[in-house]
Amino acid sequence: MDLALLRTFVTVHRAGSFTRAAALLGLSQPAVTSQIRVLERQLGRPLFLRNARGVTPTTIGDELAHKVAPHLDALTEITEADLDQESTTRTLHLAGPPEFTAERALPALTPLIAQGLSIRTAFGPAEELLTGLAAGHHDLTVTTARPRGGLLTATPLCDEEHVLIAAPRWAARLGGPAIVQARGVRALDPVPLVEVHESLPLIARYWSAVFDAKPAASAAVIAADLRAVLACVVAGAGLAVLPRYLCAAALDSGEVVALLDPPVPPLRTYFLAARTGTLGLPHIARAHEWLLRTAVDW
């Protein structure tokens, strides 16, 4: 049986769609459809049922995938190992939020550069990056949105604590955390809001978790990078909600202060996502393991 047909079949099985499989394989959708039809004719049985959202494997399709997928993955791993012997340099395509990637992921991966790894990065919204991961544009993606389906696998990487911060003069004007705690969200009304998007994603999440309320005002400053948000807060532009890892140094130095210290601070989980089967590739597996190991201390 043609290995190329089996490779296309396994990709469709994992992707759940001829369209997504075509993107992963670098083929046209008609070519993928044609290859599956050839394989179905050879076997004399249908392998997939077509539906509005893609395809669902038949019982025969599931059985075939479980039999051949491990062997195809093993062949891919052997091929990649041979490539590693021919060239000591492998390229990892890493995607994620710009701030977390810059402050956490890239520094963590730096020791692997001495072992022959080269790194290329991409930044963007979670949904866009997961689509790129599924299409084969990235090898690993750091995301706060856990992907669903069998095409991508995701492992919890770390939790980030969100902190409500402002410059010291605003904190003094509000009367400190005890007053904010006592008065609730109304105590914050005089302070302008600084955010990364008009929808106020971080502030809205914090308001909901801590105050059981929604923000009543729009942002005074929108800066599409959390590091720019922090710079605005340090300069006195207003209050913001930021991950602690990003503002820890500013808190320690007194450039900003925490306006509230809730007993259960809001948390957000980061996941490390990869395409199913690609963790068999040595350079991707090494980076994946290294990030998970390093994240224990985050």
PDB file of C-alpha atoms in Angstrom:
ATOM      1  CA  MET A   1       0.000   0.000   0.000  1.00  0.00           C
ATOM      2  CA  ASP A   2       1.284   3.489  -0.919  1.00  0.00           C
ATOM      3  CA  LEU A   3       2.812   5.227   2.118  1.00  0.00           C
ATOM      4  CA  ALA A   4       1.853   8.630   0.683  1.00  0.00           C
ATOM      5  CA  LEU A   5      -1.809   7.596   0.708  1.00  0.00           C
ATOM      6  CA  LEU A   6      -1.513   6.402   4.297  1.00  0.00           C
ATOM      7  CA  ARG A   7       0.191   9.637   5.328  1.00  0.00           C
ATOM      8  CA  THR A   8      -2.649  11.651   3.785  1.00  0.00           C
ATOM      9  CA  PHE A   9      -5.209   9.380   5.457  1.00  0.00           C
ATOM     10  CA  VAL A  10      -3.653   9.776   8.921  1.00  0.00           C
ATOM     11  CA  THR A  11      -3.446  13.554   8.485  1.00  0.00           C
ATOM     12  CA  VAL A  12      -7.143  13.734   7.542  1.00  0.00           C
ATOM     13  CA  HIS A  13      -8.010  11.472  10.489  1.00  0.00           C
ATOM     14  CA  ARG A  14      -6.160  13.754  12.913  1.00  0.00           C
ATOM     15  CA  ALA A  15      -7.355  16.999  11.334  1.00  0.00           C
ATOM     16  CA  GLY A  16     -10.997  15.981  10.993  1.00  0.00           C
ATOM     17  CA  SER A  17     -11.196  17.913   7.741  1.00  0.00           C
ATOM     18  CA  PHE A  18      -9.937  17.600   4.173  1.00  0.00           C
ATOM     19  CA  THR A  19      -9.323  21.366   4.128  1.00  0.00           C
ATOM     20  CA  ARG A  20      -7.150  21.401   7.268  1.00  0.00           C
ATOM     21  CA  ALA A  21      -5.321  18.268   6.145  1.00  0.00           C
ATOM     22  CA  ALA A  22      -4.581  19.848   2.767  1.00  0.00           C
ATOM     23  CA  ALA A  23      -3.051  22.881   4.516  1.00  0.00           C
ATOM     24  CA  LEU A  24      -0.871  20.654   6.698  1.00  0.00           C
ATOM     25  CA  LEU A  25       0.296  18.557   3.762  1.00  0.00           C
ATOM     26  CA  GLY A  26       0.822  21.447   1.363  1.00  0.00           C
ATOM     27  CA  LEU A  27      -1.656  19.915  -1.096  1.00  0.00           C
ATOM     28  CA  SER A  28      -4.866  21.114  -2.674  1.00  0.00           C
ATOM     29  CA  GLN A  29      -8.140  19.913  -1.202  1.00  0.00           C
ATOM     30  CA  PRO A  30      -9.083  18.058  -4.425  1.00  0.00           C
ATOM     31  CA  ALA A  31      -5.741  16.215  -4.268  1.00  0.00           C
ATOM     32  CA  VAL A  32      -6.417  15.106  -0.690  1.00  0.00           C
ATOM     33  CA  THR A  33      -9.961  14.037  -1.596  1.00  0.00           C
ATOM     34  CA  SER A  34      -8.643  12.082  -4.587  1.00  0.00           C
ATOM     35  CA  GLN A  35      -6.025  10.263  -2.487  1.00  0.00           C
ATOM     36  CA  ILE A  36      -8.601   9.246   0.116  1.00  0.00           C
ATOM     37  CA  ARG A  37     -10.901   7.940  -2.614  1.00  0.00           C
ATOM     38  CA  VAL A  38      -8.052   5.873  -4.080  1.00  0.00           C
ATOM     39  CA  LEU A  39      -7.342   4.379  -0.658  1.00  0.00           C
ATOM     40  CA  GLU A  40     -11.033   3.660  -0.086  1.00  0.00           C
ATOM     41  CA  ARG A  41     -11.232   1.882  -3.459  1.00  0.00           C
ATOM     42  CA  GLN A  42      -8.178  -0.204  -2.602  1.00  0.00           C
ATOM     43  CA  LEU A  43      -9.701  -1.243   0.719  1.00  0.00           C
ATOM     44  CA  GLY A  44     -13.231  -1.574  -0.606  1.00  0.00           C
ATOM     45  CA  ARG A  45     -14.621   0.249   2.417  1.00  0.00           C
ATOM     46  CA  PRO A  46     -15.408   3.907   3.236  1.00  0.00           C
ATOM     47  CA  LEU A  47     -12.963   5.499   5.657  1.00  0.00           C
ATOM     48  CA  PHE A  48     -14.772   8.771   6.426  1.00  0.00           C
ATOM     49  CA  LEU A  49     -18.306  10.112   6.637  1.00  0.00           C
ATOM     50  CA  ARG A  50     -18.671  13.647   5.286  1.00  0.00           C
ATOM     51  CA  ASN A  51     -20.540  16.235   7.390  1.00  0.00           C
ATOM     52  CA  ALA A  52     -20.987  20.006   7.559  1.00  0.00           C
ATOM     53  CA  ARG A  53     -17.937  20.558   9.787  1.00  0.00           C
ATOM     54  CA  GLY A  54     -15.563  18.155   8.069  1.00  0.00           C
ATOM     55  CA  VAL A  55     -15.307  14.386   8.226  1.00  0.00           C
ATOM     56  CA  THR A  56     -15.864  11.692  10.835  1.00  0.00           C
ATOM     57  CA  PRO A  57     -13.940   8.413  10.599  1.00  0.00           C
ATOM     58  CA  THR A  58     -15.893   5.205  10.116  1.00  0.00           C
ATOM     59  CA  THR A  59     -15.143   2.214  12.340  1.00  0.00           C
ATOM     60  CA  ILE A  60     -12.819   0.895   9.633  1.00  0.00           C
ATOM     61  CA  GLY A  61     -11.179   4.316   9.402  1.00  0.00           C
ATOM     62  CA  ASP A  62     -10.524   4.403  13.152  1.00  0.00           C
ATOM     63  CA  GLU A  63      -9.103   0.896  13.119  1.00  0.00           C
ATOM     64  CA  LEU A  64      -6.778   1.690  10.216  1.00  0.00           C
ATOM     65  CA  ALA A  65      -5.583   4.914  11.861  1.00  0.00           C
ATOM     66  CA  HIS A  66      -4.774   3.140  15.130  1.00  0.00           C
ATOM     67  CA  LYS A  67      -2.813   0.485  13.229  1.00  0.00           C
ATOM     68  CA  VAL A  68      -0.771   2.642  10.854  1.00  0.00           C
ATOM     69  CA  ALA A  69      -0.332   6.016  12.640  1.00  0.00           C
ATOM     70  CA  PRO A  70       2.311   4.832  15.169  1.00  0.00           C
ATOM     71  CA  HIS A  71       4.380   3.302  12.378  1.00  0.00           C
ATOM     72  CA  LEU A  72       4.179   6.425  10.217  1.00  0.00           C
ATOM     73  CA  ASP A  73       5.200   8.555  13.224  1.00  0.00           C
ATOM     74  CA  ALA A  74       8.134   6.217  13.859  1.00  0.00           C
ATOM     75  CA  LEU A  75       9.272   6.525  10.233  1.00  0.00           C
ATOM     76  CA  THR A  76       9.058  10.316  10.499  1.00  0.00           C
ATOM     77  CA  GLU A  77      11.132  10.234  13.688  1.00  0.00           C
ATOM     78  CA  ILE A  78      13.781   8.085  12.013  1.00  0.00           C
ATOM     79  CA  THR A  79      13.931  10.507   9.082  1.00  0.00           C
ATOM     80  CA  GLU A  80      14.260  13.480  11.411  1.00  0.00           C
ATOM     81  CA  ALA A  81      16.988  11.701  13.390  1.00  0.00           C
ATOM     82  CA  ASP A  82      18.938  11.163  10.161  1.00  0.00           C
ATOM     83  CA  LEU A  83      18.570  14.849   9.383  1.00  0.00           C
ATOM     84  CA  ASP A  84      19.900  15.660  12.862  1.00  0.00           C
ATOM     85  CA  GLN A  85      23.004  13.619  12.125  1.00  0.00           C
ATOM     86  CA  GLU A  86      23.545  15.443   8.839  1.00  0.00           C
ATOM     87  CA  SER A  87      23.099  18.897  10.339  1.00  0.00           C
ATOM     88  CA  THR A  88      23.574  19.950  13.953  1.00  0.00           C
ATOM     89  CA  THR A  89      21.203  22.897  13.524  1.00  0.00           C
ATOM     90  CA  ARG A  90      17.424  22.510  13.663  1.00  0.00           C
ATOM     91  CA  THR A  91      14.912  25.351  13.579  1.00  0.00           C
ATOM     92  CA  LEU A  92      12.068  25.640  16.083  1.00  0.00           C
ATOM     93  CA  HIS A  93       9.131  27.805  15.019  1.00  0.00           C
ATOM     94  CA  LEU A  94       7.663  29.171  18.251  1.00  0.00           C
ATOM     95  CA  ALA A  95       4.497  31.265  18.492  1.00  0.00           C
ATOM     96  CA  GLY A  96       2.838  33.003  21.417  1.00  0.00           C
ATOM     97  CA  PRO A  97       1.867  36.308  23.032  1.00  0.00           C
ATOM     98  CA  PRO A  98       4.705  38.810  22.519  1.00  0.00           C
ATOM     99  CA  GLU A  99       5.159  39.657  26.209  1.00  0.00           C
ATOM    100  CA  PHE A 100       5.162  36.111  27.560  1.00  0.00           C
ATOM    101  CA  THR A 101       7.318  34.849  24.708  1.00  0.00           C
ATOM    102  CA  ALA A 102       9.842  37.649  25.231  1.00  0.00           C
ATOM    103  CA  GLU A 103       9.928  37.554  29.018  1.00  0.00           C
ATOM    104  CA  ARG A 104       9.512  33.830  29.672  1.00  0.00           C
ATOM    105  CA  ALA A 105       9.692  31.416  26.739  1.00  0.00           C
ATOM    106  CA  LEU A 106      12.672  32.761  24.776  1.00  0.00           C
ATOM    107  CA  PRO A 107      14.984  33.198  27.794  1.00  0.00           C
ATOM    108  CA  ALA A 108      14.059  29.676  28.907  1.00  0.00           C
ATOM    109  CA  LEU A 109      15.028  28.205  25.529  1.00  0.00           C
ATOM    110  CA  THR A 110      18.324  30.079  25.256  1.00  0.00           C
ATOM    111  CA  PRO A 111      20.461  27.173  26.607  1.00  0.00           C
ATOM    112  CA  LEU A 112      19.278  25.001  23.705  1.00  0.00           C
ATOM    113  CA  ILE A 113      20.871  27.368  21.183  1.00  0.00           C
ATOM    114  CA  ALA A 114      24.293  26.109  22.272  1.00  0.00           C
ATOM    115  CA  GLN A 115      23.038  22.598  21.465  1.00  0.00           C
ATOM    116  CA  GLY A 116      22.342  23.530  17.842  1.00  0.00           C
ATOM    117  CA  LEU A 117      18.763  24.801  18.039  1.00  0.00           C
ATOM    118  CA  SER A 118      17.771  27.918  16.129  1.00  0.00           C
ATOM    119  CA  ILE A 119      14.512  29.699  16.911  1.00  0.00           C
ATOM    120  CA  ARG A 120      12.040  31.721  14.855  1.00  0.00           C
ATOM    121  CA  THR A 121       9.116  33.433  16.574  1.00  0.00           C
ATOM    122  CA  ALA A 122       5.653  34.644  15.618  1.00  0.00           C
ATOM    123  CA  PHE A 123       3.238  36.757  17.675  1.00  0.00           C
ATOM    124  CA  GLY A 124      -0.510  37.241  17.491  1.00  0.00           C
ATOM    125  CA  PRO A 125      -3.927  36.459  19.009  1.00  0.00           C
ATOM    126  CA  ALA A 126      -4.441  32.953  20.389  1.00  0.00           C
ATOM    127  CA  GLU A 127      -6.967  31.854  17.759  1.00  0.00           C
ATOM    128  CA  GLU A 128      -4.769  33.050  14.904  1.00  0.00           C
ATOM    129  CA  LEU A 129      -1.689  31.307  16.301  1.00  0.00           C
ATOM    130  CA  LEU A 130      -3.527  28.024  16.873  1.00  0.00           C
ATOM    131  CA  THR A 131      -4.758  28.138  13.279  1.00  0.00           C
ATOM    132  CA  GLY A 132      -1.170  28.653  12.174  1.00  0.00           C
ATOM    133  CA  LEU A 133      -0.037  25.768  14.362  1.00  0.00           C
ATOM    134  CA  ALA A 134      -2.649  23.463  12.830  1.00  0.00           C
ATOM    135  CA  ALA A 135      -1.561  24.545   9.348  1.00  0.00           C
ATOM    136  CA  GLY A 136       2.063  23.704  10.084  1.00  0.00           C
ATOM    137  CA  HIS A 137       3.394  27.276  10.257  1.00  0.00           C
ATOM    138  CA  HIS A 138       4.529  26.843  13.889  1.00  0.00           C
ATOM    139  CA  ASP A 139       5.982  23.921  15.849  1.00  0.00           C
ATOM    140  CA  LEU A 140       4.966  25.011  19.359  1.00  0.00           C
ATOM    141  CA  THR A 141       2.466  27.636  20.446  1.00  0.00           C
ATOM    142  CA  VAL A 142       2.065  29.179  23.884  1.00  0.00           C
ATOM    143  CA  THR A 143      -1.600  30.045  24.330  1.00  0.00           C
ATOM    144  CA  THR A 144      -4.216  30.862  26.951  1.00  0.00           C
ATOM    145  CA  ALA A 145      -6.888  29.136  24.830  1.00  0.00           C
ATOM    146  CA  ARG A 146      -6.845  25.364  25.185  1.00  0.00           C
ATOM    147  CA  PRO A 147      -7.304  23.825  21.716  1.00  0.00           C
ATOM    148  CA  ARG A 148      -9.975  21.202  21.152  1.00  0.00           C
ATOM    149  CA  GLY A 149     -10.074  18.204  18.862  1.00  0.00           C
ATOM    150  CA  GLY A 150      -7.476  15.619  17.976  1.00  0.00           C
ATOM    151  CA  LEU A 151      -5.342  17.705  15.635  1.00  0.00           C
ATOM    152  CA  LEU A 152      -3.544  19.603  18.416  1.00  0.00           C
ATOM    153  CA  THR A 153      -2.336  18.516  21.831  1.00  0.00           C
ATOM    154  CA  ALA A 154      -1.953  20.924  24.736  1.00  0.00           C
ATOM    155  CA  THR A 155      -0.138  20.638  28.073  1.00  0.00           C
ATOM    156  CA  PRO A 156      -0.663  23.108  30.950  1.00  0.00           C
ATOM    157  CA  LEU A 157       2.503  25.199  31.163  1.00  0.00           C
ATOM    158  CA  CYS A 158       1.962  27.596  34.073  1.00  0.00           C
ATOM    159  CA  ASP A 159      -0.541  29.863  35.806  1.00  0.00           C
ATOM    160  CA  GLU A 160      -0.113  33.611  35.889  1.00  0.00           C
ATOM    161  CA  GLU A 161      -1.496  35.760  38.695  1.00  0.00           C
ATOM    162  CA  HIS A 162      -3.167  39.019  37.711  1.00  0.00           C
ATOM    163  CA  VAL A 163      -2.473  42.114  39.770  1.00  0.00           C
ATOM    164  CA  LEU A 164      -4.370  45.417  39.919  1.00  0.00           C
ATOM    165  CA  ILE A 165      -1.723  48.148  39.848  1.00  0.00           C
ATOM    166  CA  ALA A 166      -1.313  51.920  39.642  1.00  0.00           C
ATOM    167  CA  ALA A 167       1.351  54.529  40.309  1.00  0.00           C
ATOM    168  CA  PRO A 168       1.903  55.429  44.005  1.00  0.00           C
ATOM    169  CA  ARG A 169       0.134  58.782  43.685  1.00  0.00           C
ATOM    170  CA  TRP A 170      -3.074  57.105  42.577  1.00  0.00           C
ATOM    171  CA  ALA A 171      -2.810  54.598  45.413  1.00  0.00           C
ATOM    172  CA  ALA A 172      -2.387  57.438  47.911  1.00  0.00           C
ATOM    173  CA  ARG A 173      -5.384  59.247  46.469  1.00  0.00           C
ATOM    174  CA  LEU A 174      -7.544  56.133  46.793  1.00  0.00           C
ATOM    175  CA  GLY A 175      -6.467  55.541  50.391  1.00  0.00           C
ATOM    176  CA  GLY A 176      -4.743  52.175  49.950  1.00  0.00           C
ATOM    177  CA  PRO A 177      -5.830  48.535  49.548  1.00  0.00           C
ATOM    178  CA  ALA A 178      -7.956  48.508  52.702  1.00  0.00           C
ATOM    179  CA  ILE A 179     -10.164  51.344  51.407  1.00  0.00           C
ATOM    180  CA  VAL A 180     -10.439  49.737  47.963  1.00  0.00           C
ATOM    181  CA  GLN A 181     -11.358  46.456  49.612  1.00  0.00           C
ATOM    182  CA  ALA A 182     -14.020  48.119  51.731  1.00  0.00           C
ATOM    183  CA  ARG A 183     -15.575  50.271  49.006  1.00  0.00           C
ATOM    184  CA  GLY A 184     -15.192  47.805  46.155  1.00  0.00           C
ATOM    185  CA  VAL A 185     -15.132  48.742  42.507  1.00  0.00           C
ATOM    186  CA  ARG A 186     -16.646  52.194  43.176  1.00  0.00           C
ATOM    187  CA  ALA A 187     -13.411  53.228  44.877  1.00  0.00           C
ATOM    188  CA  LEU A 188     -11.631  52.902  41.528  1.00  0.00           C
ATOM    189  CA  ASP A 189     -13.978  55.167  39.550  1.00  0.00           C
ATOM    190  CA  PRO A 190     -11.663  58.239  39.632  1.00  0.00           C
ATOM    191  CA  VAL A 191      -8.748  56.362  38.073  1.00  0.00           C
ATOM    192  CA  PRO A 192      -8.416  56.136  34.253  1.00  0.00           C
ATOM    193  CA  LEU A 193      -8.090  52.646  32.776  1.00  0.00           C
ATOM    194  CA  VAL A 194      -5.144  51.426  30.708  1.00  0.00           C
ATOM    195  CA  GLU A 195      -5.626  48.270  28.612  1.00  0.00           C
ATOM    196  CA  VAL A 196      -4.467  46.272  25.598  1.00  0.00           C
ATOM    197  CA  HIS A 197      -7.821  46.269  23.783  1.00  0.00           C
ATOM    198  CA  GLU A 198     -11.079  48.197  23.699  1.00  0.00           C
ATOM    199  CA  SER A 199     -12.897  45.145  25.093  1.00  0.00           C
ATOM    200  CA  LEU A 200     -10.863  45.475  28.327  1.00  0.00           C
ATOM    201  CA  PRO A 201     -10.036  41.743  28.488  1.00  0.00           C
ATOM    202  CA  LEU A 202      -7.797  41.809  31.586  1.00  0.00           C
ATOM    203  CA  ILE A 203      -9.761  44.395  33.533  1.00  0.00           C
ATOM    204  CA  ALA A 204     -13.099  42.769  32.727  1.00  0.00           C
ATOM    205  CA  ARG A 205     -11.824  39.373  33.898  1.00  0.00           C
ATOM    206  CA  TYR A 206     -10.458  40.887  37.124  1.00  0.00           C
ATOM    207  CA  TRP A 207     -13.639  42.900  37.788  1.00  0.00           C
ATOM    208  CA  SER A 208     -15.728  39.763  37.320  1.00  0.00           C
ATOM    209  CA  ALA A 209     -13.572  37.543  39.535  1.00  0.00           C
ATOM    210  CA  VAL A 210     -12.919  40.000  42.365  1.00  0.00           C
ATOM    211  CA  PHE A 211     -15.841  42.448  42.343  1.00  0.00           C
ATOM    212  CA  ASP A 212     -18.500  40.381  40.538  1.00  0.00           C
ATOM    213  CA  ALA A 213     -19.029  43.423  38.342  1.00  0.00           C
ATOM    214  CA  LYS A 214     -18.300  44.812  34.893  1.00  0.00           C
ATOM    215  CA  PRO A 215     -16.140  47.857  34.112  1.00  0.00           C
ATOM    216  CA  ALA A 216     -18.316  50.957  33.911  1.00  0.00           C
ATOM    217  CA  ALA A 217     -15.920  53.081  31.849  1.00  0.00           C
ATOM    218  CA  SER A 218     -13.933  52.700  28.662  1.00  0.00           C
ATOM    219  CA  ALA A 219     -10.151  52.812  28.662  1.00  0.00           C
ATOM    220  CA  ALA A 220      -8.302  56.116  28.610  1.00  0.00           C
ATOM    221  CA  VAL A 221      -5.284  54.432  26.992  1.00  0.00           C
ATOM    222  CA  ILE A 222      -5.194  51.403  24.698  1.00  0.00           C
ATOM    223  CA  ALA A 223      -1.709  49.956  24.109  1.00  0.00           C
ATOM    224  CA  ALA A 224      -1.513  46.656  22.244  1.00  0.00           C
ATOM    225  CA  ASP A 225       1.508  45.399  24.205  1.00  0.00           C
ATOM    226  CA  LEU A 226       1.380  44.714  27.945  1.00  0.00           C
ATOM    227  CA  ARG A 227       4.850  46.182  28.352  1.00  0.00           C
ATOM    228  CA  ALA A 228       3.535  49.469  26.956  1.00  0.00           C
ATOM    229  CA  VAL A 229       0.594  49.238  29.378  1.00  0.00           C
ATOM    230  CA  LEU A 230       3.058  48.897  32.253  1.00  0.00           C
ATOM    231  CA  ALA A 231       5.061  51.889  31.043  1.00  0.00           C
ATOM    232  CA  CYS A 232       1.891  53.997  30.970  1.00  0.00           C
ATOM    233  CA  VAL A 233       0.956  52.943  34.503  1.00  0.00           C
ATOM    234  CA  VAL A 234       4.450  53.749  35.773  1.00  0.00           C
ATOM    235  CA  ALA A 235       4.106  57.194  34.182  1.00  0.00           C
ATOM    236  CA  GLY A 236       0.834  57.756  36.073  1.00  0.00           C
ATOM    237  CA  ALA A 237      -1.666  57.310  33.227  1.00  0.00           C
ATOM    238  CA  GLY A 238      -4.030  55.217  35.360  1.00  0.00           C
ATOM    239  CA  LEU A 239      -4.624  51.704  36.627  1.00  0.00           C
ATOM    240  CA  ALA A 240      -4.207  48.388  34.847  1.00  0.00           C
ATOM    241  CA  VAL A 241      -4.413  44.672  35.446  1.00  0.00           C
ATOM    242  CA  LEU A 242      -1.184  42.889  34.535  1.00  0.00           C
ATOM    243  CA  PRO A 243       0.378  39.469  35.091  1.00  0.00           C
ATOM    244  CA  ARG A 244       2.613  39.513  38.144  1.00  0.00           C
ATOM    245  CA  TYR A 245       5.651  38.222  36.253  1.00  0.00           C
ATOM    246  CA  LEU A 246       5.540  41.314  34.048  1.00  0.00           C
ATOM    247  CA  CYS A 247       5.174  43.921  36.792  1.00  0.00           C
ATOM    248  CA  ALA A 248       7.093  42.200  39.628  1.00  0.00           C
ATOM    249  CA  ALA A 249      10.200  44.373  39.207  1.00  0.00           C
ATOM    250  CA  ALA A 250       8.118  47.575  39.132  1.00  0.00           C
ATOM    251  CA  LEU A 251       6.283  46.456  42.279  1.00  0.00           C
ATOM    252  CA  ASP A 252       9.561  45.676  44.044  1.00  0.00           C
ATOM    253  CA  SER A 253      11.040  49.047  43.095  1.00  0.00           C
ATOM    254  CA  GLY A 254       7.939  50.984  44.155  1.00  0.00           C
ATOM    255  CA  GLU A 255       7.280  52.368  40.661  1.00  0.00           C
ATOM    256  CA  VAL A 256       3.804  50.858  40.914  1.00  0.00           C
ATOM    257  CA  VAL A 257       1.788  49.483  43.815  1.00  0.00           C
ATOM    258  CA  ALA A 258      -0.911  46.829  44.085  1.00  0.00           C
ATOM    259  CA  LEU A 259      -4.271  48.490  44.737  1.00  0.00           C
ATOM    260  CA  LEU A 260      -5.777  45.306  46.130  1.00  0.00           C
ATOM    261  CA  ASP A 261      -4.631  42.021  47.604  1.00  0.00           C
ATOM    262  CA  PRO A 262      -7.577  39.641  47.161  1.00  0.00           C
ATOM    263  CA  PRO A 263      -7.505  36.375  49.111  1.00  0.00           C
ATOM    264  CA  VAL A 264      -7.867  34.426  45.857  1.00  0.00           C
ATOM    265  CA  PRO A 265      -6.164  36.376  43.066  1.00  0.00           C
ATOM    266  CA  PRO A 266      -7.406  35.845  39.497  1.00  0.00           C
ATOM    267  CA  LEU A 267      -5.306  33.351  37.573  1.00  0.00           C
ATOM    268  CA  ARG A 268      -4.938  32.540  33.898  1.00  0.00           C
ATOM    269  CA  THR A 269      -3.443  29.295  32.599  1.00  0.00           C
ATOM    270  CA  TYR A 270      -0.974  29.095  29.739  1.00  0.00           C
ATOM    271  CA  PHE A 271      -0.848  25.964  27.602  1.00  0.00           C
ATOM    272  CA  LEU A 272       1.937  24.653  25.407  1.00  0.00           C
ATOM    273  CA  ALA A 273       0.358  23.338  22.207  1.00  0.00           C
ATOM    274  CA  ALA A 274       1.769  21.198  19.411  1.00  0.00           C
ATOM    275  CA  ARG A 275       0.387  19.273  16.442  1.00  0.00           C
ATOM    276  CA  THR A 276      -0.435  15.675  17.293  1.00  0.00           C
ATOM    277  CA  GLY A 277       2.496  13.446  16.389  1.00  0.00           C
ATOM    278  CA  THR A 278       5.149  16.183  16.098  1.00  0.00           C
ATOM    279  CA  LEU A 279       6.513  15.656  19.613  1.00  0.00           C
ATOM    280  CA  GLY A 280       8.212  12.632  18.103  1.00  0.00           C
ATOM    281  CA  LEU A 281      10.570  15.051  16.338  1.00  0.00           C
ATOM    282  CA  PRO A 282      13.682  15.452  18.503  1.00  0.00           C
ATOM    283  CA  HIS A 283      14.129  19.227  18.346  1.00  0.00           C
ATOM    284  CA  ILE A 284      10.438  19.923  19.067  1.00  0.00           C
ATOM    285  CA  ALA A 285      10.333  17.359  21.874  1.00  0.00           C
ATOM    286  CA  ARG A 286      13.484  18.820  23.416  1.00  0.00           C
ATOM    287  CA  ALA A 287      12.103  22.376  23.397  1.00  0.00           C
ATOM    288  CA  HIS A 288       8.722  21.179  24.699  1.00  0.00           C
ATOM    289  CA  GLU A 289      10.308  19.298  27.596  1.00  0.00           C
ATOM    290  CA  TRP A 290      12.663  22.181  28.392  1.00  0.00           C
ATOM    291  CA  LEU A 291       9.839  24.717  28.593  1.00  0.00           C
ATOM    292  CA  LEU A 292       7.751  22.466  30.839  1.00  0.00           C
ATOM    293  CA  ARG A 293      10.715  21.857  33.124  1.00  0.00           C
ATOM    294  CA  THR A 294      11.610  25.535  33.344  1.00  0.00           C
ATOM    295  CA  ALA A 295       8.005  26.610  33.926  1.00  0.00           C
ATOM    296  CA  VAL A 296       7.953  24.776  37.261  1.00  0.00           C
ATOM    297  CA  ASP A 297       9.827  27.786  38.707  1.00  0.00           C
ATOM    298  CA  TRP A 298       7.516  30.378  37.141  1.00  0.00           C
TER     299      TRP A 298
END
